[in-house]
Amino acid sequence: MKKLFQSFKLRLFIAIVLIGIVAVMLLENSIIAAFQNKAFETKTAGVIDDLVAVSGKMAAEKYPLNSSLAFDDTLSTLSSIYGGRIIVANSDFKIIYDSYGCLEDRYFTARNVIKAYKGQISSDISDEYLELVVPVKNGDSTLGIIYAGVSLKDEMNIKSALESRADTYVLIAILAIIVFAAITTFALSYPFSKISKQIKNFAAFDEGTIEPSGYLETEDIAEAFNELKVRLKILDDSRQEFVSNVSHELKTPITSIKVLADSINGQEDVPNELYREFMQDIVDEIDRENSIITDLLSLVKLDKGVSGLNISEMNVNEMLELIIKRLWPIAELNEVELSFEADKEIYADLDDVKMTLALTNLIENGIKYSNPGGLVRVILDEDHQYFTVTIEDSGIGIAKEEIDHIFERFYRVDKSHSREIGGTGLGLAIARKTVLLHRGSIKVESEVGVGTTFIVRLPITYIKA
Amino acid sequence: MKKNYWLIICILTCFIITACGKNDDNTMASVYKVYYLSEDKLSIESKEYEIDNMSAADTLGRLITLLSLSADGGNLAVNSSAIEGNMAVLDMNSAYNELVSEDRALIAEIIVRTLAQVEGIEYINITVNGKPVTDSSGNTVLPYKSDAFIDSDIVSMLGTNTDHVSLCMANKSKDGLIFTEEDITYNANKMQEEAIVEKLIEGPVNNKNHNGTINKDTVINSISKSGKVCYVDFSEKFFELPKGISPDLAVYSVVNTLTKLENTDSVVILVNGSNKEGFMANYQGELVMNLNVIN
């Protein structure tokens, strides 16, 4: 029920109907009030005319002074025409004629009577009767007053007949308003219904576009939705690409293992040395597969976001020294020199395991992509609330157009050499994600043939979101 | 200067009366209305005073003092006052005769309405220097009855009438008519007969022993009297009788009720100006009270 009332259409409908009904009612009332006023005015004017005429005749005959029966017939006729009472009082305010015949000899000094005596015709209207007092004047002297209580029954009957007829029209008008409100509501809300239908259609069949139509508001919705659609598409594409990349990367070592195993199986009397050599190759491939899976798992963990971080205060110098110590054998193997420069001891809030992995990846990359005899410099520096780790190599460098893609998963700059260089293609993605989770930034500067510099800038104190 | 003397005298009188009153009786007090002329001199207004219970003569004196205090002095003054049986006599100075007609009427009303509250007083006689007052035609003004002045109210300048009347309605089993006494209140511009017939149309209120005889939607087109004959004209709804009511009951409930009034001997009933249609064809001419339908 509550939900039904939350409907925009229903509210609009009710609003239109209410406004319409109020307007019609007001109109009806004002028309009837105008009629009533007009009817009463006309009646008042008519009665005043009658009374003034009678009072003129009376003044000529000095009627209120010389009480006679001459006017009784006229007055009683008027009384029955008016459906009310006629009273005449003399200048002593003593009643000398009452059409109902029971107030004679009593005194009539109501406010309007005194006013009339002083020359002012006065009238008063209640629901049932119009009360008028007219003076009987003979020159300057006032001989008395004529009072008429005139029934307004006819006017009220006409009014109620009019009201009941008006009620019928009002009812018809209200029905018309309801129909109008229904149509208007439908028409006004059509663009919204249309857009909602299109979105539902898209949700069901994953196709079609949202056509902007009708209102600025619906255009906004359509635009926003279409934007969302494009972003969803990009997300979906990248996921598909990722899945295909993962499958490919996972499949490569397995294919190698199969080839190696098949070739051993296919030969008879294989020499022991060859066996050993092939088995070593198979072990290498398994190691590679293992490292890819490990990296994927790390990435998945990073995807969990900040909640996955395990922050503690670390000595960054010690951390970097340990990493360099671990990478020393690889550097020697590649005939690359490794150097570490730091002016002071830096302590920072970091997730030890994840940050170690990230920095290891960056330095290892520097070593791998350096030419023999090259140098990889790791420089630690502090800058107010941040510290920076700069990893500078003198390797092959990265082309400008590739720089934007190097942090993508499984992206390889040099696809042809990827196998010799090794690695999983996930290292930079892991490094970037880790740095971002620590609310830091990672920057790359590179020139082909000269070398590449990664600058990692991290806050010393971890800022919670 | 004259005005000041008047005031001083009044205040002195007031003290004396108050003192007397306290000696006399101080058990209870009653509320009296003292009337005075409105500022625009077009009507009268009143103010309530609490006066200790005392003899009628003392109350009268007290009220006259209060009247004098609240009156817009002028030259008007009270010479003396007295109670003669059920009549209060108030002798005014000659200024009373010099008042213009409307002022004199309102002053008379003020005096009559104020003094009529004294217990036992039914008439008020106003004299000037011991002589009776004459009206504009030269006739002697007779003593005013205590209700001589018409009471206006919000409903009408003529006020509201309340009458105790007998209404003739159907009995419980709807096979006869029965008289029931009721008080009716109506605009004084309305004919008593009309108010009564309206009450008949309305039917009994909270009375299970009586039944209405006329359709409640019936409208009285007109009602008039000529001598002792009352003419009632109903709308056509009169033909649509309430359930179980015969035409006899409907017609004679109206006739019997109206002829029960002193000034009415017979009734002519019309429907939209004619008595030829429907069951009214059987009720031609002047109808008199029919006791055969009374149970």
Short mmCIF file of N, CA, C and O in Angstrom, two decimals, chain B residues 168-180 203-212 295:
data_model
loop_
_atom_site.label_atom_id
_atom_site.label_comp_id
_atom_site.label_asym_id
_atom_site.label_seq_id
_atom_site.Cartn_x
_atom_site.Cartn_y
_atom_site.Cartn_z
N CYS B 168 -51.30 17.13 15.51
CA CYS B 168 -52.04 15.90 15.28
C CYS B 168 -51.21 14.99 14.38
O CYS B 168 -50.94 15.32 13.23
N MET B 169 -50.74 13.87 14.95
CA MET B 169 -49.91 12.96 14.15
C MET B 169 -50.49 11.55 14.20
O MET B 169 -51.44 11.29 14.95
N ALA B 170 -49.90 10.66 13.41
CA ALA B 170 -50.41 9.28 13.36
C ALA B 170 -49.98 8.55 14.63
O ALA B 170 -48.92 8.83 15.19
N ASN B 171 -50.84 7.61 15.06
CA ASN B 171 -50.47 6.83 16.25
C ASN B 171 -49.47 5.75 15.86
O ASN B 171 -49.07 5.63 14.70
N LYS B 172 -49.10 4.94 16.88
CA LYS B 172 -48.04 3.96 16.67
C LYS B 172 -48.40 2.96 15.57
O LYS B 172 -47.57 2.63 14.72
N SER B 173 -49.67 2.51 15.56
CA SER B 173 -50.07 1.49 14.58
C SER B 173 -50.54 2.12 13.26
O SER B 173 -50.96 1.41 12.36
N LYS B 174 -50.45 3.44 13.16
CA LYS B 174 -50.78 4.16 11.94
C LYS B 174 -52.22 3.92 11.48
O LYS B 174 -52.50 3.92 10.28
N ASP B 175 -53.15 3.67 12.43
CA ASP B 175 -54.54 3.49 12.01
C ASP B 175 -55.41 4.63 12.54
O ASP B 175 -56.63 4.59 12.43
N GLY B 176 -54.81 5.63 13.12
CA GLY B 176 -55.59 6.75 13.61
C GLY B 176 -54.67 7.90 13.96
O GLY B 176 -53.45 7.78 13.89
N LEU B 177 -55.28 9.06 14.30
CA LEU B 177 -54.48 10.23 14.64
C LEU B 177 -54.50 10.44 16.14
O LEU B 177 -55.41 9.97 16.83
N ILE B 178 -53.49 11.14 16.62
CA ILE B 178 -53.38 11.35 18.05
C ILE B 178 -52.78 12.74 18.26
O ILE B 178 -51.93 13.18 17.49
N PHE B 179 -53.31 13.47 19.26
CA PHE B 179 -52.78 14.81 19.52
C PHE B 179 -51.56 14.73 20.43
O PHE B 179 -51.51 13.91 21.33
N THR B 180 -50.59 15.56 20.16
CA THR B 180 -49.41 15.61 21.01
C THR B 180 -49.05 17.08 21.21
O THR B 180 -49.16 17.88 20.30
N GLY B 203 -42.31 15.81 11.46
CA GLY B 203 -42.69 14.58 12.14
C GLY B 203 -42.20 14.57 13.57
O GLY B 203 -41.54 15.49 14.02
N PRO B 204 -42.52 13.49 14.30
CA PRO B 204 -42.14 13.43 15.71
C PRO B 204 -40.62 13.24 15.86
O PRO B 204 -39.99 12.59 15.04
N VAL B 205 -40.09 13.88 16.90
CA VAL B 205 -38.66 13.72 17.17
C VAL B 205 -38.54 12.90 18.45
O VAL B 205 -39.13 13.23 19.47
N ASN B 206 -37.77 11.82 18.37
CA ASN B 206 -37.54 10.95 19.54
C ASN B 206 -38.84 10.53 20.22
O ASN B 206 -38.95 10.55 21.43
N ASN B 207 -39.83 10.24 19.43
CA ASN B 207 -41.08 9.77 20.03
C ASN B 207 -41.57 8.57 19.23
O ASN B 207 -42.04 8.70 18.11
N LYS B 208 -41.46 7.38 19.85
CA LYS B 208 -41.80 6.16 19.12
C LYS B 208 -43.30 5.91 19.06
O LYS B 208 -43.75 5.05 18.33
N ASN B 209 -44.07 6.66 19.86
CA ASN B 209 -45.51 6.43 19.89
C ASN B 209 -46.25 7.20 18.81
O ASN B 209 -47.44 7.03 18.63
N HIS B 210 -45.54 8.10 18.14
CA HIS B 210 -46.18 8.87 17.08
C HIS B 210 -45.47 8.64 15.76
O HIS B 210 -44.30 8.30 15.74
N ASN B 211 -46.22 8.84 14.68
CA ASN B 211 -45.63 8.71 13.35
C ASN B 211 -45.95 9.94 12.51
O ASN B 211 -47.05 10.50 12.63
N GLY B 212 -45.00 10.36 11.68
CA GLY B 212 -45.23 11.48 10.78
C GLY B 212 -46.27 11.09 9.75
O GLY B 212 -46.40 9.91 9.39
N ASN B 295 -57.84 8.72 17.53
CA ASN B 295 -57.88 7.47 18.28
C ASN B 295 -57.98 7.73 19.77
O ASN B 295 -57.23 8.48 20.31
#
